mmCIF file of C-alpha atoms in Angstrom:
data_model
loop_
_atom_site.group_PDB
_atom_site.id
_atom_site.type_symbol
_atom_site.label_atom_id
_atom_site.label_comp_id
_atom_site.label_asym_id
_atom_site.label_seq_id
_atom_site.Cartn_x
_atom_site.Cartn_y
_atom_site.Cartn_z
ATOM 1 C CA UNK M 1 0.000 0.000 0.000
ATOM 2 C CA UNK M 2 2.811 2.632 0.744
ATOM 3 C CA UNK M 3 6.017 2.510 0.199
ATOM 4 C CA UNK M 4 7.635 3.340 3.688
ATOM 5 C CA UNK M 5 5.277 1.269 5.600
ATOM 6 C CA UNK M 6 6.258 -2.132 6.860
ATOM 7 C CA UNK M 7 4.379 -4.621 8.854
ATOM 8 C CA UNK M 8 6.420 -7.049 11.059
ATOM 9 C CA UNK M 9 5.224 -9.771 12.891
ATOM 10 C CA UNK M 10 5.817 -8.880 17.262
ATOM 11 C CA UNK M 11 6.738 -11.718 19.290
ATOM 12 C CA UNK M 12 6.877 -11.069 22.827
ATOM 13 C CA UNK M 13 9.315 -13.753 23.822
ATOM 14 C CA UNK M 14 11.999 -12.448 21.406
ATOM 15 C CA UNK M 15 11.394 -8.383 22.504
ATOM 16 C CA UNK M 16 11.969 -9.306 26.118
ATOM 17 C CA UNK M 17 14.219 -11.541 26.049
ATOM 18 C CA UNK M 18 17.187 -9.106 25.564
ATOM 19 C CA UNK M 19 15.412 -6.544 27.574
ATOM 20 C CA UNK M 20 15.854 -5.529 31.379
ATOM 21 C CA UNK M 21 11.942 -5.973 31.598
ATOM 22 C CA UNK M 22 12.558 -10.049 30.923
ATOM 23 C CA UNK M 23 12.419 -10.674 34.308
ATOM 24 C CA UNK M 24 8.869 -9.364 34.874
ATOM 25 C CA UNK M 25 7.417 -10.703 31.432
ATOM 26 C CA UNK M 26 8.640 -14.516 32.457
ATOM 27 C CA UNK M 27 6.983 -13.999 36.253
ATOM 28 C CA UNK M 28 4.080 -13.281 34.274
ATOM 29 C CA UNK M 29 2.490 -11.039 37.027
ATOM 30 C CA UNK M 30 0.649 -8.990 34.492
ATOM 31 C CA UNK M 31 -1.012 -11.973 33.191
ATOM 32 C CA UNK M 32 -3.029 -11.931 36.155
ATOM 33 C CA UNK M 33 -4.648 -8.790 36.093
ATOM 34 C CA UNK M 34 -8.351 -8.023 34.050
ATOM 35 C CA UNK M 35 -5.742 -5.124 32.519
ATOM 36 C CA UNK M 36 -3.774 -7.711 31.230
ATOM 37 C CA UNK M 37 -3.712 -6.715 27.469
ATOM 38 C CA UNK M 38 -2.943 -3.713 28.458
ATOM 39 C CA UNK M 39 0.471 -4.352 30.832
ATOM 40 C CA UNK M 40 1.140 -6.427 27.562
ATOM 41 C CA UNK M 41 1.150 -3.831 25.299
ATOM 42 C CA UNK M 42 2.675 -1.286 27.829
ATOM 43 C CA UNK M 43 5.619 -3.720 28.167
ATOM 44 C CA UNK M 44 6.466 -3.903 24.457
ATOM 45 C CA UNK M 45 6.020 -1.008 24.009
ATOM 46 C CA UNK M 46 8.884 0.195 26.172
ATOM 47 C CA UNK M 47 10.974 -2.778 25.652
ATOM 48 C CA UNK M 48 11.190 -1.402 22.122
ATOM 49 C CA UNK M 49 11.571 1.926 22.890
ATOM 50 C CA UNK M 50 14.984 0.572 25.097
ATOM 51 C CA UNK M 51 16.016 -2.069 22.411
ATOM 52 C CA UNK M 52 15.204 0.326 18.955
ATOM 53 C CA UNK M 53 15.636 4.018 21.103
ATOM 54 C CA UNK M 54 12.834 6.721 19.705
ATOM 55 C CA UNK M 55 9.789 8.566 20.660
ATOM 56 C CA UNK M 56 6.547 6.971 21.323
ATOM 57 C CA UNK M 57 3.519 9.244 21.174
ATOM 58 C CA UNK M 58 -0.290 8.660 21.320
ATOM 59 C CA UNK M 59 -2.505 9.983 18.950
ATOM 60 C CA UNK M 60 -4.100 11.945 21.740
ATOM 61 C CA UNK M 61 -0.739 14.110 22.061
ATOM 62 C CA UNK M 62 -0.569 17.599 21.007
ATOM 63 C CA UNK M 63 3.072 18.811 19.899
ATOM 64 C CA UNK M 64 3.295 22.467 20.628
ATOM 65 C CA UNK M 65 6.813 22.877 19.111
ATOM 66 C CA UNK M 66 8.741 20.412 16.327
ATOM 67 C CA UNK M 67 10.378 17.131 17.609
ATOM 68 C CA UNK M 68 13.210 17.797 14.884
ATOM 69 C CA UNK M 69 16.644 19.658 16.264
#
């Protein structure tokens, strides 16, 4: 569909396993909770933030000045 957009499968085993939040995704703790989808996805989503470095934003953000330098 567009040219600079790339889908790529996320396994959670492989992001955390070289991350310092593999500890807490093997005890499984979040598992437990009715929020669990959500720790999930909270999880990843810094363990890739650590592993690939960037920004994450929501779409719900409002930028009042340019991220660029």
């Amino acid at each position: 569909l567009y040219d600079n957009l790339e889908f790529v499968p996320l396994i959670p085993d492989e992001v955390f396993a070289a991350s310092p939040l593999a500890a807490w995704y093997s005890a499984r703790d979040w598992a437990s909770s009715v929020h669990a989808p959500i720790h999930l996805s909270d999880g990843l989503r810094l363990a890739l933030l650590i592993r690939d470095a960037g920004i994450y934003l929501d779409l719900d953000y409002i930028l009042v000045r340019s991220l660029l330098p």
